[in-house]
Amino acid sequence: MTFQILSLSGGGYLGLYTAAVLAEIEQRSERKLIDCFDLIAGTSIGGIIALGLSAGRTATEIRDAFLESGPKVFNRTTPKTPVGEWLRFARRVPAPLYDPKSLRAIIDEIVGSKCRMSELHRPVTIPAVNLTKGGPKIFKTGHHKRFILDWKLLVSDVAMATSAAPTYFPAHVIGNELFADGGLFANSPDMIALHEAEEFLNVHRDRISILSVGTTTTDFAMSSDLNPKLGAFGWMRNNRLTDVMIGSQQAITNDMMIHRLKGRYLRIDRRQADAQKRELALDVATPAATKNLMAMAASSFAEVTGDPRLIGFLEHTAPKFDFINSTI
């Protein structure tokens, strides 16, 4: 029997694209997406969506929450001049750009302020970075006998941890430990999800299929005329450092997943056109950005709507999962 994984990339407000694609898929399936997938993985904004889906929210509800509350979290304007870019850079030197209270509010709206990992309906894997211990952290539901801690946590804390992007939001505190955005090492969590299924859920690779949805951030390139002696401001300008980090991670992950799963891997993503790049960024929630992301999502869905792989994902019915650790 097929074991199906839904894997969602990070990308700030660009995650509206992800949520909109999923809403289109869900409306076609006429079922909640958690009924179609046995495991859900997500990083950063993808982690928030993954947790929301596993908590029982529909993709449409999650998309609408981002449409309504995204502008309350992120910028509604972008710097238009070098002076504006310098001022924005200067704001990031002493403190993060954004107040985490607005992010927490949208997370609570999607997953609930009191929902715990033990109350989720599907196994999840959510990457973050444990700054206190110094290493990667994968938050998980209690789907294996070795997983004895994370299932007790508030879902909102896990969501805040995976999306605590450096310079954008403060590191998130859980207990006595500090956590940062999982996109620092696993913006596309496909490989982590595959490993989880094989090693901890005892699923043979030949049974595994993965639907991976991006945030329009895979492609990046810089002019050969660019000054190679970029300093901190040069790398931060136009999100260069973030684009390189996210894009290169996702590109290599896509290649490896195609090699490992071949026709059982479907990646839905979209390249930003040059004109769109001026409107889109991780933390830009302008009306123009929203319009572009919604249009790109509709176009991406139209391209895959007849793909046999997508049809196969939607025909699958994931059985009820019996968690090992799930009762406090």
PDB file of C-alpha atoms in Angstrom, residues 36-168:
ATOM      1  CA  CYS A  36      -4.885  11.916   1.640  1.00  0.00           C
ATOM      2  CA  PHE A  37      -1.498  11.908   3.426  1.00  0.00           C
ATOM      3  CA  ASP A  38       0.120   9.611   5.982  1.00  0.00           C
ATOM      4  CA  LEU A  39       2.856  12.045   7.069  1.00  0.00           C
ATOM      5  CA  ILE A  40       3.142  15.832   6.803  1.00  0.00           C
ATOM      6  CA  ALA A  41       6.414  17.775   6.949  1.00  0.00           C
ATOM      7  CA  GLY A  42       6.952  21.511   6.840  1.00  0.00           C
ATOM      8  CA  THR A  43       9.570  24.161   7.519  1.00  0.00           C
ATOM      9  CA  SER A  44       8.945  27.735   8.678  1.00  0.00           C
ATOM     10  CA  ILE A  45       5.733  28.952   7.024  1.00  0.00           C
ATOM     11  CA  GLY A  46       5.424  25.457   5.580  1.00  0.00           C
ATOM     12  CA  GLY A  47       5.642  24.146   9.136  1.00  0.00           C
ATOM     13  CA  ILE A  48       2.791  26.403  10.227  1.00  0.00           C
ATOM     14  CA  ILE A  49       0.676  25.111   7.345  1.00  0.00           C
ATOM     15  CA  ALA A  50       1.637  21.489   8.068  1.00  0.00           C
ATOM     16  CA  LEU A  51       0.682  21.839  11.729  1.00  0.00           C
ATOM     17  CA  GLY A  52      -2.586  23.515  10.802  1.00  0.00           C
ATOM     18  CA  LEU A  53      -3.495  20.712   8.401  1.00  0.00           C
ATOM     19  CA  SER A  54      -2.660  18.039  10.956  1.00  0.00           C
ATOM     20  CA  ALA A  55      -4.749  19.908  13.535  1.00  0.00           C
ATOM     21  CA  GLY A  56      -7.742  19.467  11.234  1.00  0.00           C
ATOM     22  CA  ARG A  57      -7.924  22.850   9.522  1.00  0.00           C
ATOM     23  CA  THR A  58      -8.685  22.919   5.833  1.00  0.00           C
ATOM     24  CA  ALA A  59      -6.223  24.373   3.364  1.00  0.00           C
ATOM     25  CA  THR A  60      -8.836  26.960   2.427  1.00  0.00           C
ATOM     26  CA  GLU A  61      -9.107  28.111   6.046  1.00  0.00           C
ATOM     27  CA  ILE A  62      -5.330  28.402   6.288  1.00  0.00           C
ATOM     28  CA  ARG A  63      -5.089  30.306   2.999  1.00  0.00           C
ATOM     29  CA  ASP A  64      -7.793  32.719   4.110  1.00  0.00           C
ATOM     30  CA  ALA A  65      -6.047  33.268   7.459  1.00  0.00           C
ATOM     31  CA  PHE A  66      -2.879  34.318   5.610  1.00  0.00           C
ATOM     32  CA  LEU A  67      -4.838  36.582   3.290  1.00  0.00           C
ATOM     33  CA  GLU A  68      -6.454  38.334   6.242  1.00  0.00           C
ATOM     34  CA  SER A  69      -3.592  38.453   8.727  1.00  0.00           C
ATOM     35  CA  GLY A  70      -0.432  38.359   6.611  1.00  0.00           C
ATOM     36  CA  PRO A  71      -0.328  42.162   6.171  1.00  0.00           C
ATOM     37  CA  LYS A  72      -0.508  42.498   9.974  1.00  0.00           C
ATOM     38  CA  VAL A  73       2.685  40.436  10.303  1.00  0.00           C
ATOM     39  CA  PHE A  74       4.794  41.667   7.400  1.00  0.00           C
ATOM     40  CA  ASN A  75       5.530  44.868   5.484  1.00  0.00           C
ATOM     41  CA  ARG A  76       2.913  46.407   3.242  1.00  0.00           C
ATOM     42  CA  THR A  77       5.581  48.427   1.397  1.00  0.00           C
ATOM     43  CA  THR A  78       9.083  47.789   0.060  1.00  0.00           C
ATOM     44  CA  PRO A  79      12.087  50.166   0.070  1.00  0.00           C
ATOM     45  CA  LYS A  80      12.222  52.033  -3.234  1.00  0.00           C
ATOM     46  CA  THR A  81      15.514  53.900  -2.834  1.00  0.00           C
ATOM     47  CA  PRO A  82      19.061  53.100  -1.627  1.00  0.00           C
ATOM     48  CA  VAL A  83      18.386  55.270   1.430  1.00  0.00           C
ATOM     49  CA  GLY A  84      15.303  53.204   2.224  1.00  0.00           C
ATOM     50  CA  GLU A  85      17.300  49.998   1.903  1.00  0.00           C
ATOM     51  CA  TRP A  86      19.978  51.384   4.235  1.00  0.00           C
ATOM     52  CA  LEU A  87      17.368  52.352   6.800  1.00  0.00           C
ATOM     53  CA  ARG A  88      15.818  48.905   6.617  1.00  0.00           C
ATOM     54  CA  PHE A  89      19.236  47.296   7.044  1.00  0.00           C
ATOM     55  CA  ALA A  90      19.984  49.559  10.025  1.00  0.00           C
ATOM     56  CA  ARG A  91      16.777  48.464  11.731  1.00  0.00           C
ATOM     57  CA  ARG A  92      17.982  44.858  11.636  1.00  0.00           C
ATOM     58  CA  VAL A  93      21.302  45.584  13.336  1.00  0.00           C
ATOM     59  CA  PRO A  94      20.107  46.036  16.956  1.00  0.00           C
ATOM     60  CA  ALA A  95      16.910  43.964  16.835  1.00  0.00           C
ATOM     61  CA  PRO A  96      14.668  41.810  14.598  1.00  0.00           C
ATOM     62  CA  LEU A  97      12.439  43.590  12.106  1.00  0.00           C
ATOM     63  CA  TYR A  98       9.140  42.256  13.393  1.00  0.00           C
ATOM     64  CA  ASP A  99       7.239  41.825  16.627  1.00  0.00           C
ATOM     65  CA  PRO A 100       6.545  38.107  17.182  1.00  0.00           C
ATOM     66  CA  LYS A 101       3.149  38.902  18.739  1.00  0.00           C
ATOM     67  CA  SER A 102       1.595  39.368  15.294  1.00  0.00           C
ATOM     68  CA  LEU A 103       3.033  36.063  14.092  1.00  0.00           C
ATOM     69  CA  ARG A 104       1.820  34.339  17.244  1.00  0.00           C
ATOM     70  CA  ALA A 105      -1.674  35.689  16.661  1.00  0.00           C
ATOM     71  CA  ILE A 106      -1.942  34.172  13.178  1.00  0.00           C
ATOM     72  CA  ILE A 107      -0.469  30.883  14.417  1.00  0.00           C
ATOM     73  CA  ASP A 108      -3.002  30.739  17.243  1.00  0.00           C
ATOM     74  CA  GLU A 109      -5.739  31.425  14.703  1.00  0.00           C
ATOM     75  CA  ILE A 110      -4.598  28.500  12.549  1.00  0.00           C
ATOM     76  CA  VAL A 111      -3.670  25.868  15.153  1.00  0.00           C
ATOM     77  CA  GLY A 112      -5.258  27.153  18.362  1.00  0.00           C
ATOM     78  CA  SER A 113      -3.470  28.615  21.376  1.00  0.00           C
ATOM     79  CA  LYS A 114      -3.916  25.531  23.585  1.00  0.00           C
ATOM     80  CA  CYS A 115      -3.622  22.672  21.082  1.00  0.00           C
ATOM     81  CA  ARG A 116      -0.788  20.265  21.880  1.00  0.00           C
ATOM     82  CA  MET A 117       1.216  18.051  19.562  1.00  0.00           C
ATOM     83  CA  SER A 118      -0.547  15.060  21.121  1.00  0.00           C
ATOM     84  CA  GLU A 119      -3.841  16.315  19.665  1.00  0.00           C
ATOM     85  CA  LEU A 120      -2.728  16.308  16.026  1.00  0.00           C
ATOM     86  CA  HIS A 121      -4.349  13.819  13.670  1.00  0.00           C
ATOM     87  CA  ARG A 122      -1.355  12.951  11.461  1.00  0.00           C
ATOM     88  CA  PRO A 123       2.346  12.409  12.189  1.00  0.00           C
ATOM     89  CA  VAL A 124       4.396  15.535  11.508  1.00  0.00           C
ATOM     90  CA  THR A 125       8.085  16.434  11.240  1.00  0.00           C
ATOM     91  CA  ILE A 126       8.953  20.115  11.710  1.00  0.00           C
ATOM     92  CA  PRO A 127      12.602  21.285  11.384  1.00  0.00           C
ATOM     93  CA  ALA A 128      14.071  24.026  13.573  1.00  0.00           C
ATOM     94  CA  VAL A 129      17.511  24.896  14.939  1.00  0.00           C
ATOM     95  CA  ASN A 130      18.267  24.437  18.636  1.00  0.00           C
ATOM     96  CA  LEU A 131      20.538  27.402  19.323  1.00  0.00           C
ATOM     97  CA  THR A 132      21.106  26.397  22.944  1.00  0.00           C
ATOM     98  CA  LYS A 133      22.427  22.918  22.154  1.00  0.00           C
ATOM     99  CA  GLY A 134      23.913  23.960  18.846  1.00  0.00           C
ATOM    100  CA  GLY A 135      22.355  21.716  16.223  1.00  0.00           C
ATOM    101  CA  PRO A 136      19.305  20.843  14.177  1.00  0.00           C
ATOM    102  CA  LYS A 137      16.047  19.943  15.871  1.00  0.00           C
ATOM    103  CA  ILE A 138      13.180  18.021  14.285  1.00  0.00           C
ATOM    104  CA  PHE A 139       9.956  18.433  16.256  1.00  0.00           C
ATOM    105  CA  LYS A 140       7.774  15.339  15.956  1.00  0.00           C
ATOM    106  CA  THR A 141       4.499  13.900  17.103  1.00  0.00           C
ATOM    107  CA  GLY A 142       4.557  10.815  19.319  1.00  0.00           C
ATOM    108  CA  HIS A 143       4.678   8.343  16.446  1.00  0.00           C
ATOM    109  CA  HIS A 144       7.642   6.316  17.742  1.00  0.00           C
ATOM    110  CA  LYS A 145       8.491   4.915  21.159  1.00  0.00           C
ATOM    111  CA  ARG A 146      11.671   7.021  21.269  1.00  0.00           C
ATOM    112  CA  PHE A 147       9.734  10.276  20.873  1.00  0.00           C
ATOM    113  CA  ILE A 148       8.889  11.039  24.493  1.00  0.00           C
ATOM    114  CA  LEU A 149       9.026  14.857  24.751  1.00  0.00           C
ATOM    115  CA  ASP A 150       7.794  16.812  21.735  1.00  0.00           C
ATOM    116  CA  TRP A 151       4.252  15.444  21.781  1.00  0.00           C
ATOM    117  CA  LYS A 152       3.667  17.303  25.060  1.00  0.00           C
ATOM    118  CA  LEU A 153       4.482  20.712  23.539  1.00  0.00           C
ATOM    119  CA  LEU A 154       2.019  23.358  22.422  1.00  0.00           C
ATOM    120  CA  VAL A 155       1.644  23.287  18.642  1.00  0.00           C
ATOM    121  CA  SER A 156       1.942  27.078  18.623  1.00  0.00           C
ATOM    122  CA  ASP A 157       5.375  26.879  20.266  1.00  0.00           C
ATOM    123  CA  VAL A 158       6.606  24.450  17.628  1.00  0.00           C
ATOM    124  CA  ALA A 159       5.216  26.720  14.897  1.00  0.00           C
ATOM    125  CA  MET A 160       6.948  29.761  16.401  1.00  0.00           C
ATOM    126  CA  ALA A 161      10.245  27.865  16.676  1.00  0.00           C
ATOM    127  CA  THR A 162      10.333  26.665  13.075  1.00  0.00           C
ATOM    128  CA  SER A 163       9.501  30.155  11.760  1.00  0.00           C
ATOM    129  CA  ALA A 164      11.822  32.251  13.961  1.00  0.00           C
ATOM    130  CA  ALA A 165      13.874  33.552  11.027  1.00  0.00           C
ATOM    131  CA  PRO A 166      17.047  35.383  12.182  1.00  0.00           C
ATOM    132  CA  THR A 167      16.856  39.200  11.810  1.00  0.00           C
ATOM    133  CA  TYR A 168      13.134  38.923  11.012  1.00  0.00           C
TER     134      TYR A 168
END
